[in-house]
Coordinates of C-alpha atoms in Angstrom, one line a residue:
M1 CA 28.4 10.2 29.1
S2 CA 25.8 7.4 29.7
P3 CA 24.5 5.3 26.4
A4 CA 21.1 7.3 26.9
A5 CA 22.4 10.6 26.6
S6 CA 23.7 9.8 22.9
D7 CA 21.4 8.4 19.9
S8 CA 22.6 6.5 16.9
S9 CA 23.9 9.5 15.2
G10 CA 26.4 10.3 17.7
V11 CA 24.9 13.8 18.9
P12 CA 24.7 13.8 22.5
G13 CA 21.0 14.9 24.0
V14 CA 19.5 14.6 20.6
A15 CA 17.2 11.9 19.5
P16 CA 16.3 11.3 15.9
P17 CA 13.0 11.5 14.7
A18 CA 11.1 8.4 13.6
S19 CA 11.7 8.0 9.9
A20 CA 9.2 6.6 7.3
T21 CA 9.5 6.0 3.6
A22 CA 7.7 8.0 0.8
G23 CA 5.5 5.2 0.4
E24 CA 4.5 5.0 4.0
I25 CA 3.8 8.9 3.9
V26 CA 1.4 8.2 0.7
S27 CA -0.2 5.3 2.3
R28 CA -0.8 7.0 5.7
G29 CA -2.4 10.0 3.7
Y30 CA -4.5 7.6 1.6
D31 CA -5.7 5.8 4.5
S32 CA -6.9 9.0 6.5
I33 CA -8.7 10.3 3.2
R34 CA -10.6 6.9 2.8
F35 CA -11.5 7.0 6.2
A36 CA -13.0 10.4 5.9
L37 CA -14.7 9.6 2.9
E38 CA -16.2 6.7 4.4
K39 CA -17.6 8.4 7.4
R40 CA -19.1 11.7 5.4
R41 CA -22.9 11.8 5.3
P42 CA -24.8 11.4 2.0
W43 CA -24.9 14.4 -0.2
A44 CA -28.1 14.1 -1.3
E45 CA -29.3 14.1 2.6
M46 CA -26.9 17.3 3.0
S47 CA -28.7 19.1 0.3
D48 CA -32.3 17.7 0.4
P49 CA -34.2 21.0 -0.9
S50 CA -37.2 19.9 1.7
A51 CA -35.2 20.2 4.7
F52 CA -34.3 23.8 4.6
S53 CA -36.0 26.9 5.6
M54 CA -35.8 30.1 7.1
P55 CA -34.5 30.4 11.0
E56 CA -37.1 31.6 13.4
S57 CA -34.5 33.5 15.4
A58 CA -30.6 34.0 15.9
S59 CA -30.8 31.2 18.7
D60 CA -32.6 29.0 16.4
A61 CA -30.2 29.7 13.3
V62 CA -27.2 28.9 16.1
G63 CA -28.8 25.7 17.4
R64 CA -29.3 24.4 13.7
I65 CA -25.8 25.2 13.2
W66 CA -24.1 23.4 16.0
K67 CA -26.6 20.4 15.3
N68 CA -25.7 20.5 11.7
W69 CA -22.3 20.9 12.1
R70 CA -22.1 17.7 14.6
H71 CA -24.0 16.0 12.0
F72 CA -22.3 16.9 8.4
C73 CA -18.5 17.7 10.1
V74 CA -16.9 15.5 7.6
N75 CA -18.7 16.9 4.6
Y76 CA -18.4 20.7 6.0
G77 CA -14.5 19.9 6.5
M78 CA -14.2 18.5 2.8
I79 CA -16.0 21.7 1.4
I80 CA -13.6 24.0 3.3
V81 CA -10.5 22.2 1.9
A82 CA -12.4 22.2 -1.2
V83 CA -12.5 26.0 -1.2
V84 CA -8.9 26.6 -0.2
A85 CA -7.8 24.0 -2.9
V86 CA -9.6 25.6 -5.9
R87 CA -8.4 29.4 -4.5
L88 CA -4.8 27.8 -4.8
M89 CA -5.4 26.0 -8.2
L90 CA -6.7 29.6 -9.6
N91 CA -3.5 31.3 -8.2
P92 CA -0.7 29.1 -9.6
S93 CA 2.1 31.0 -8.0
Y94 CA 0.6 30.6 -4.5
L95 CA 0.2 27.1 -5.2
V96 CA 3.7 26.4 -6.1
L97 CA 4.8 28.4 -2.8
F98 CA 2.4 26.4 -0.8
C99 CA 3.4 23.0 -2.0
L100 CA 7.2 23.9 -1.5
L101 CA 6.1 24.5 2.5
L102 CA 4.3 21.4 2.5
S103 CA 7.1 19.6 1.2
G104 CA 9.2 21.2 3.7
W105 CA 7.0 20.4 6.9
T106 CA 6.7 17.0 5.2
Y107 CA 10.8 16.5 4.9
L108 CA 11.4 17.9 8.1
Y109 CA 9.0 15.7 10.4
Y110 CA 8.3 12.5 8.2
V111 CA 11.6 11.7 6.1
R112 CA 14.6 13.0 7.7
T113 CA 16.5 10.7 9.7
D114 CA 19.3 13.0 11.1
P115 CA 19.2 16.1 13.3
V116 CA 19.1 19.4 11.8
V117 CA 22.3 21.6 12.3
A118 CA 22.3 25.6 11.5
F119 CA 25.3 27.8 12.2
G120 CA 27.2 25.0 14.1
M121 CA 24.5 24.2 16.5
T122 CA 22.2 21.2 16.3
L123 CA 18.6 22.0 17.0
N124 CA 16.4 20.1 19.2
E125 CA 12.6 19.3 18.2
T126 CA 11.2 22.3 19.9
E127 CA 13.8 25.0 18.4
L128 CA 13.0 23.3 15.2
L129 CA 9.5 23.8 15.4
L130 CA 9.6 27.4 16.3
I131 CA 12.1 28.3 13.4
T132 CA 10.1 26.3 11.1
S133 CA 6.9 28.0 11.9
L134 CA 8.2 31.5 12.0
V135 CA 9.7 31.0 8.6
S136 CA 6.5 29.5 7.4
V137 CA 4.7 32.6 8.8
V138 CA 6.9 35.3 7.5
V139 CA 7.2 34.0 3.8
A140 CA 3.0 33.6 4.0
L141 CA 2.7 37.1 5.1
V142 CA 5.5 38.6 2.6
T143 CA 4.1 36.6 -0.5
G144 CA 0.3 37.2 0.2
L145 CA -0.2 33.4 0.6
E146 CA -1.6 34.0 4.2
S147 CA -4.3 36.5 2.9
L148 CA -5.4 34.1 0.4
V149 CA -5.8 30.9 2.3
R150 CA -7.3 33.3 5.3
S151 CA -9.8 34.5 2.6
A152 CA -10.8 31.0 1.2
L153 CA -10.9 29.3 5.0
L154 CA -13.5 32.5 5.7
L155 CA -15.4 31.7 2.5
G156 CA -15.7 27.7 3.2
I157 CA -16.6 28.8 6.9
G158 CA -19.1 31.1 5.5
I159 CA -20.8 28.6 3.3
T160 CA -21.1 25.9 6.1
L161 CA -22.4 28.2 8.4
F162 CA -25.2 29.3 5.8
H163 CA -25.7 25.5 5.2
G164 CA -26.2 24.9 8.7
A165 CA -28.2 27.8 9.6
F166 CA -31.1 27.0 6.7
R167 CA -30.8 23.4 7.1
V168 CA -33.6 21.9 9.6
P169 CA -31.9 19.2 11.8
D170 CA -35.2 17.9 13.1
N171 CA -34.9 14.5 11.0
L172 CA -31.4 14.1 11.5
F173 CA -30.1 10.9 14.1
L174 CA -26.9 11.8 15.7
D175 CA -24.6 8.8 16.8
D176 CA -22.6 11.1 19.6
Q177 CA -19.6 8.2 19.2
E178 CA -19.2 9.0 15.3
A179 CA -19.8 12.8 15.2
P180 CA -17.5 14.3 17.3
S181 CA -14.7 12.1 16.3
D182 CA -15.6 12.1 12.2
F183 CA -14.0 15.7 11.9
L184 CA -11.2 14.9 14.2
A185 CA -10.5 11.9 12.1
F186 CA -10.8 13.8 8.8
L187 CA -8.1 16.2 10.4
G188 CA -5.8 13.0 11.3
S189 CA -6.1 13.6 15.4
G190 CA -6.2 10.6 16.7
R191 CA -8.1 11.3 19.6
T192 CA -10.1 8.3 21.4
P193 CA -13.6 8.9 20.6
S194 CA -16.5 9.3 23.4
P195 CA -18.6 6.4 24.9
P196 CA -21.6 5.5 22.4
V197 CA -24.6 7.5 23.2
S198 CA -27.3 7.6 20.8
S199 CA -29.8 10.5 20.6
R200 CA -32.5 12.3 18.5
V201 CA -31.6 15.7 17.6

């Protein structure tokens, strides 16, 4: 067997995941959060009372939501995350369960350095992802965590849609290079932003 077929752990055909220390993980998370906070729009601009009015029609409301979402995407993302966090904190047992699941995912994909062996078989990354996802979904469904998170997400999204429908976007200037990438940066997607095109919406 050629050296390329084996990794440093001696398990044929399975490459170990890139390892990272706990400090590196915390540093990455902190940098991502700080970047998102720097890209958010001023809350005063978002809540300016003089900028709210009743939409003239359903199509007008949809247009407002689209424009406001592109302008306030980071703020909206923060609102949704905050609503989910509050719902979890109000239910300590679900908060502990959520943290355990999150810790498991963090360990498997950011901390561990050796392949995962189950029932005498070494799992590749695809098999590990499928099993981890299945276990997480089952645990969330059985314990009711899925229902709580889903209701919190719907509430958070509802708040942003309500704001977007009533916030008049006529005085907002959109930098198309920043707006689509801000929310992606908040989620840590790392996609390449679009070429800069400035416009007035």
